[in-house]
C-alpha cells in the first residue's frame, strides 16, 4: 500500500447538475461550485494554500481554454495554482500529494467540461495513436464496443447484463437531483432497442453532458477546524494500460487491480463504489477487477450513464461517495475515475467517514 | 433575449507528422500495397512499434511483410459512421490478426453494410484504395470471398511525413450575455456589465466579475459611451498561417471607453498608421449604417468589437489623456 | 512531516531543431527520456511515477497525449499524469514531479516535457485557430515598450541580450540556433516584427523534448552522479487582464520569486544565487525578469545587461545554455530552464559551465505573463547563505 504521511480529508464539495447543455461559459459553470465550497468552510478565498483544476482544451474547442477557467477560481491577488489536462480527479490526486509534504494545509480542487458544443465521438478519437488509430477515426464508442464484444466472447457477460447495469443506474438516479437521465427502464425493453455500436445500444452509452465540480481538501488539524464531518481520503492511486487496445485483455483491467492493491481497497469494508462507468460493460470489468461482491452498493448516484460531464465526471464520483458517506449510507467506499478509451487509465480513491 | 446566429466553427489545422524509422516504412508499404510488421524477438508486431511493448527496449527497424489476409479476433459494428470514419455507410471495426503477425491491427471491414457478415474468426483480406497517401487509411478490409485482386503501382520516395487535416466542429447558441452584447452592437450601442460588488464596468461583460467571483446578469448591464481613450496599440505585420486572411500591416489597439474600467482589446484600425497612434488619444466609434452592420463573427469566446459593425475609429481632437492616468489599463 | 528531500539525478535532452524530421512523437520523447535514465544510471523499471507536460494539445493535434505516449515512456502499470499551464508548463511539470518525491509516496520520478511545433503552428494556436492573430510578440510588445518608457533603458539592451544568448548557444550542442556571426548590427538590421522587437530578438519555433529523473535523498545518495538538490520551488498565477494590472512587473511574478527565496532562505538573490536560466522568449524579458523576480531593483535590470553582468563570465550569468531565444519547443522550454539550472550546480554544463556554481534557478512564465513557475537547485542539500 502507498505510504501516506498526512491524513487528508474532504471538507467541502459541490457539483453542478449534469446539463444536456449549459448555455453559458465554462467559468460561469464552475464559479458557483467554487463559491459554494469556500462558503461551506467559511474561509477567505486567499487563505486557501493551493488551487488546482482539471479540464481539456480540446473539449472546450480552443487552445488555452483552461486559462479562462481561472476566472472562476479566483486569481487576484495572485494564487499558488496549477492545472492538469485531465479529469478533476487527477487534480485531486495532485492536491492530495501536495498536502503530504506537510507545509501547506488546504487545496481547492475543481474539474469542468462542456461536451455539448462539440462532437465527443469525433473529438475523442484524437486521444488514440496519431499514426495508426486517429486517421481512421477510432472513437471511444468503438473501443467500448470492442470491450463489450470481448466480454461476451469470453463468456464473462451478456447483453442482458449490460441492460441490467443500465436499468439499475437509471433507477438509482431517480433520487439524484444532479442526474441528467433517470427512470424505470425494463431490461427487456432495453434489449429490444436497436444497436448503435453492436453489441451496444444507445443507453449503454453516456449522454452528452456539461458540468463542473469542486472540493476543498485539508490536512487533519485544519480539516477538523473547518468542518464537523470531514470525509477522510485514506489513499489515492492511479495506473495506466497500453494505448494499443489489441495488446490488452479488454475483459480485465490490470491497472485497476494494481491501483486497488496500492490503495488497500480490501483492508476494510467496501460499502459503496462510485465508478466511472461510461459504457455499461465497464461496470462488469470494474466489479471484477476491484473484487466487489454483493455487499457493495455500486453507483447509488446512477453514475456516468445518467450524466457524464467529461473532466468533471471523475471528481464527481468522489463527491457522490463523500456525500453518501456523510449521509451515513456507508462508512467506507471507493471512488473511481477513468481517462482514455475502454478504461485505459484508472484512478482509485478510498474514502472513510469520521466514525 | 435576442435571437441571433448560433456559434458554428471548425477548429481546423492541416497537421504534419514525421514518421520515423518504423512507422515511415509501414506507411510507405501501405502506399505501395503491402502491409509490414516489425520484428520484435520471435514476434512480428502489426501495427509496428518502435519498442518492445513488454520491455520498452528500442527496436531497430526490421520490417517484414504480413497479410494481406488475416483473421478477425474481435469486432464491433458501427451503425452510424462519424465524419472521421473510413466509410460513410455502416461498417465493422475489427481487430485483425494478419497472416504472419502476432498482434492485431485495428481496422475497418466493409461488408456492404451487412452486420450479419461479421463474426469472430472470419477471414478478411486487405484492399487498397485507388488514392493512397501513405496513411493507415490507404487500406481497408473485406471478407476474403469478396476480395478483388489488385495491381498496385509502388510510389517513388519513401513516406517520411504525412498530412492530417484535423478539425473539430463547435456548435452552440450564443450565450445570453453574448447575444445581448451582439444585439447592442447591431443597435449601435456598446453594452457592458457593472459589477454589483465593486461597481467596475467591464466591456464586453463575461457574465461574471472575476475579481469578486460573482455572476452577472442582464440587470447588471449598462450602455457605455462609444468614445474612449487609446491605452495601448501595436502594429501587426501578419504572420501567415492556416486560416489567416490578413496580409497587410495594420494597427491593433485597446480602447478604454468612457465610464468603463477595462479596455476593449483587439480593435483594428485600418485607416491610420502606427505613427499616427498615441497612448492617451481620444477616439470615437463611427458606426456603419445599421443595415450594413453584422455580428456574424461574434462567438462565445471573450471577444472584441468586430469591424463588421464600425466604419472606423476617428480621433475626437480632444486633448490626450496623460499616460500616467491610464496606468491601470495598459493592456 | 517535512517534505522529503528531492534531487535531480539525471537529465536528458534532444537536439532542438526547426523540424525533427527523423522521429515520431514516440521517438522524440524516448530520446530525452532514455538519455535522462542513462544519466541517472536507471531504467524504466526504476521509475515509480511519470509526470508529463506540454503546451496546448492543438499544437500537435493529439488530445491528452499521455494516453498515446504512455507505452513509449514505459508507463504501463504506473501512475502518469499531465500538467498544462501554458508557456510555464515545462517548469510547472518539473515542480509537480518534485511534489511527488517530496510527498514520500514515490521514490524515483521521471518527468518529461516536449513540443513538436513543426507538426502544427503556434501562431495558429495562439490565435484560437482564427484569422487576425497577433502572436505572442504582439501581446508582449506593448508591455516591453512600457518597460522601456518606465526604466529609460536605451534601445540597444534588447540587441545585446539577443547576441549574448546566441553566443552562449554556440557552446551548447543541443541548441536549435547556432548563429556564429551574430552581432548587434545584425540584430538591429533584422526585420522589425513587433516594435521594438526585431526578428533576431525573438525565439525560434523548435521541436524537442527534455526529461529529468528525480530521486529522494536515499536514491540521490546511492546514485553515483552528482545531485542537484531542489531546495525550493514556487508557482503563482494571476488573471491576464484586470483594472490595475501591472503588465510590466506582474505581481504574480514578484510573489513567486518572494516565495522561492523565502523557502530557500535567500535574502539577497543577486549575491546568493550564482546564475539563472530565465524564460526569455523576447530579448527584453531578460531585464524585465531581473527586476520582476527581484534580482535587480526596479529600473536597474537593464544596467546589469548593459554592464555585461549577465554574460557567461559576468557576475550574474543568465541563460548560459542559450535560453529560449536559441531553442523553443514551447512545452519543454520551462523544463529546459530547470534542467540547465541543475546542470550548472551538478557541474555538468560543459562549455557553458559557470565555474563553481552552487545555487541556480530555473524559471518559466506563460499565458499573458500570468503563470509563473520557478525552482532553485543547489549542489548541497542544506546550503548556508
Coordinates of C-alpha atoms in Angstrom, one line a residue, chain A residues 2-172:
Chain A
X2 CA 1.2 3.6 -0.7
X3 CA 2.6 5.2 2.4
X4 CA 0.6 8.2 3.5
X5 CA 2.3 10.6 5.9
X6 CA -0.5 13.1 6.4
X7 CA -4.2 12.4 7.0
X8 CA -6.2 14.4 4.5
X9 CA -10.0 15.0 4.4
X10 CA -12.6 16.4 2.1
X11 CA -14.1 19.3 4.0
X12 CA -16.4 20.8 1.3
X13 CA -17.7 19.7 -2.1
X14 CA -20.1 20.9 -4.7
X15 CA -21.2 19.9 -8.2
X16 CA -23.4 21.2 -10.9
X17 CA -26.3 19.2 -12.2
X18 CA -25.3 17.2 -15.3
X19 CA -26.6 19.5 -18.0
X20 CA -27.5 18.4 -21.5
X21 CA -26.4 21.9 -22.5
X22 CA -25.2 24.6 -20.2
X23 CA -25.8 27.8 -22.1
X24 CA -23.0 29.9 -20.7
X25 CA -19.2 29.8 -20.4
X26 CA -17.2 27.1 -18.6
X27 CA -16.1 29.7 -15.9
X28 CA -19.7 30.6 -15.3
X29 CA -20.4 27.0 -14.8
X30 CA -17.6 26.4 -12.3
X31 CA -17.9 29.7 -10.3
X32 CA -21.0 28.8 -8.2
X33 CA -19.3 25.5 -7.3
X34 CA -16.2 27.2 -6.1
X35 CA -18.1 29.9 -4.2
X36 CA -20.2 27.2 -2.5
X37 CA -17.2 25.2 -1.2
X38 CA -15.5 28.3 0.0
X39 CA -18.7 29.4 1.8
X40 CA -19.1 25.9 3.3
X41 CA -15.8 26.2 5.2
X42 CA -16.1 29.9 5.9
X43 CA -12.7 30.7 4.6
X44 CA -11.4 33.7 2.8
X45 CA -10.5 32.5 -0.7
X46 CA -7.0 33.8 -0.3
X47 CA -6.4 31.7 2.8
X48 CA -6.6 28.6 0.7
X49 CA -3.0 27.5 0.1
X50 CA -3.1 25.7 -3.2
X51 CA -5.5 25.6 -6.1
X52 CA -5.6 23.0 -8.9
X53 CA -8.0 22.4 -11.8
X54 CA -8.6 19.7 -14.4
X55 CA -10.1 20.4 -17.8
X56 CA -9.4 19.8 -21.5
X57 CA -8.8 22.5 -24.1
X58 CA -10.0 20.3 -27.0
X59 CA -13.3 19.7 -25.3
X60 CA -13.7 23.5 -24.8
X61 CA -12.9 24.0 -28.5
X62 CA -10.0 26.3 -28.1
X63 CA -6.3 26.1 -27.3
X64 CA -5.6 27.7 -23.9
X65 CA -9.2 27.4 -22.9
X66 CA -8.2 26.4 -19.4
X67 CA -6.8 30.0 -18.9
X68 CA -10.3 31.4 -18.8
X69 CA -11.2 28.9 -16.1
X70 CA -9.1 30.7 -13.6
X71 CA -11.7 33.4 -13.7
X72 CA -13.9 31.0 -11.8
X73 CA -11.4 30.0 -9.1
X74 CA -10.1 33.5 -8.4
X75 CA -6.5 34.7 -9.2
X76 CA -6.2 38.1 -7.7
X77 CA -4.3 38.7 -5.6
X78 CA -2.0 36.0 -7.1
X79 CA -2.6 32.4 -6.1
X80 CA -0.5 29.3 -5.9
X81 CA -2.2 27.4 -8.6
X82 CA -1.8 24.6 -11.2
X83 CA -3.7 22.8 -13.9
X84 CA -3.8 19.2 -15.2
X85 CA -5.1 18.4 -18.7
X86 CA -7.1 15.6 -17.2
X87 CA -10.3 14.9 -15.2
X88 CA -10.5 16.8 -12.0
X89 CA -9.9 13.5 -10.2
X90 CA -6.3 13.9 -11.2
X91 CA -6.3 17.4 -9.9
X92 CA -7.4 15.9 -6.6
X93 CA -4.5 13.4 -6.9
X94 CA -2.0 16.2 -7.2
X95 CA -3.7 18.2 -4.4
X96 CA -3.6 15.2 -2.1
X97 CA 0.1 14.5 -3.0
X98 CA 0.9 18.2 -2.4
X99 CA -0.6 18.1 1.1
X100 CA 1.7 15.1 2.0
X101 CA 4.7 17.5 2.2
X102 CA 3.1 18.9 5.3
X103 CA 3.9 22.5 4.7
X104 CA 0.5 23.6 3.5
X105 CA -3.0 22.9 4.8
X106 CA -5.7 23.4 2.2
X107 CA -6.3 22.8 -1.5
X108 CA -9.1 23.9 -3.7
X109 CA -9.7 21.3 -6.4
X110 CA -12.0 21.6 -9.5
X111 CA -12.9 19.9 -12.7
X112 CA -15.0 21.0 -15.6
X113 CA -16.0 20.2 -19.1
X114 CA -18.6 21.1 -21.7
X115 CA -19.2 18.3 -24.2
X116 CA -22.3 19.8 -25.8
X117 CA -20.7 22.2 -28.2
X118 CA -18.5 19.6 -29.9
X119 CA -18.8 16.0 -31.0
X120 CA -17.4 13.9 -28.3
X121 CA -17.2 10.9 -30.5
X122 CA -15.2 12.6 -33.2
X123 CA -13.1 14.7 -30.9
X124 CA -12.1 12.0 -28.6
X125 CA -10.8 9.9 -31.4
X126 CA -7.8 12.3 -31.2
X127 CA -6.8 10.6 -28.0
X128 CA -5.8 7.5 -29.9
X129 CA -2.4 6.7 -31.6
X130 CA -1.9 9.6 -34.0
X131 CA -0.3 7.3 -36.7
X132 CA -2.4 4.1 -36.8
X133 CA -5.7 4.9 -35.0
X134 CA -6.7 8.5 -35.2
X135 CA -6.5 8.6 -39.0
X136 CA -9.3 6.0 -39.1
X137 CA -11.4 7.8 -36.5
X138 CA -11.1 5.1 -33.9
X139 CA -13.5 6.6 -31.4
X140 CA -14.2 5.8 -27.7
X141 CA -17.6 4.2 -28.5
X142 CA -16.0 1.8 -30.9
X143 CA -13.4 0.9 -28.3
X144 CA -16.3 0.3 -25.8
X145 CA -17.9 -1.9 -28.5
X146 CA -14.7 -4.0 -28.7
X147 CA -14.7 -4.3 -24.9
X148 CA -18.3 -5.4 -24.8
X149 CA -17.8 -7.9 -27.6
X150 CA -14.7 -9.3 -25.8
X151 CA -16.7 -9.8 -22.6
X152 CA -19.4 -11.6 -24.5
X153 CA -16.9 -13.8 -26.4
X154 CA -15.1 -14.7 -23.1
X155 CA -18.4 -15.7 -21.6
X156 CA -18.0 -13.1 -18.9
X157 CA -21.2 -11.1 -19.7
X158 CA -24.2 -11.0 -21.9
X159 CA -26.1 -8.1 -23.5
X160 CA -28.7 -8.7 -20.8
X161 CA -26.0 -8.0 -18.1
X162 CA -25.3 -4.7 -19.9
X163 CA -29.0 -3.8 -19.9
X164 CA -29.3 -4.6 -16.2
X165 CA -26.5 -2.2 -15.5
X166 CA -28.4 0.5 -17.4
X167 CA -31.7 -0.2 -15.8
X168 CA -30.2 -0.1 -12.3
X169 CA -28.2 3.0 -13.0
X170 CA -31.2 4.9 -14.2
X171 CA -33.3 3.7 -11.3
X172 CA -30.7 4.8 -8.8

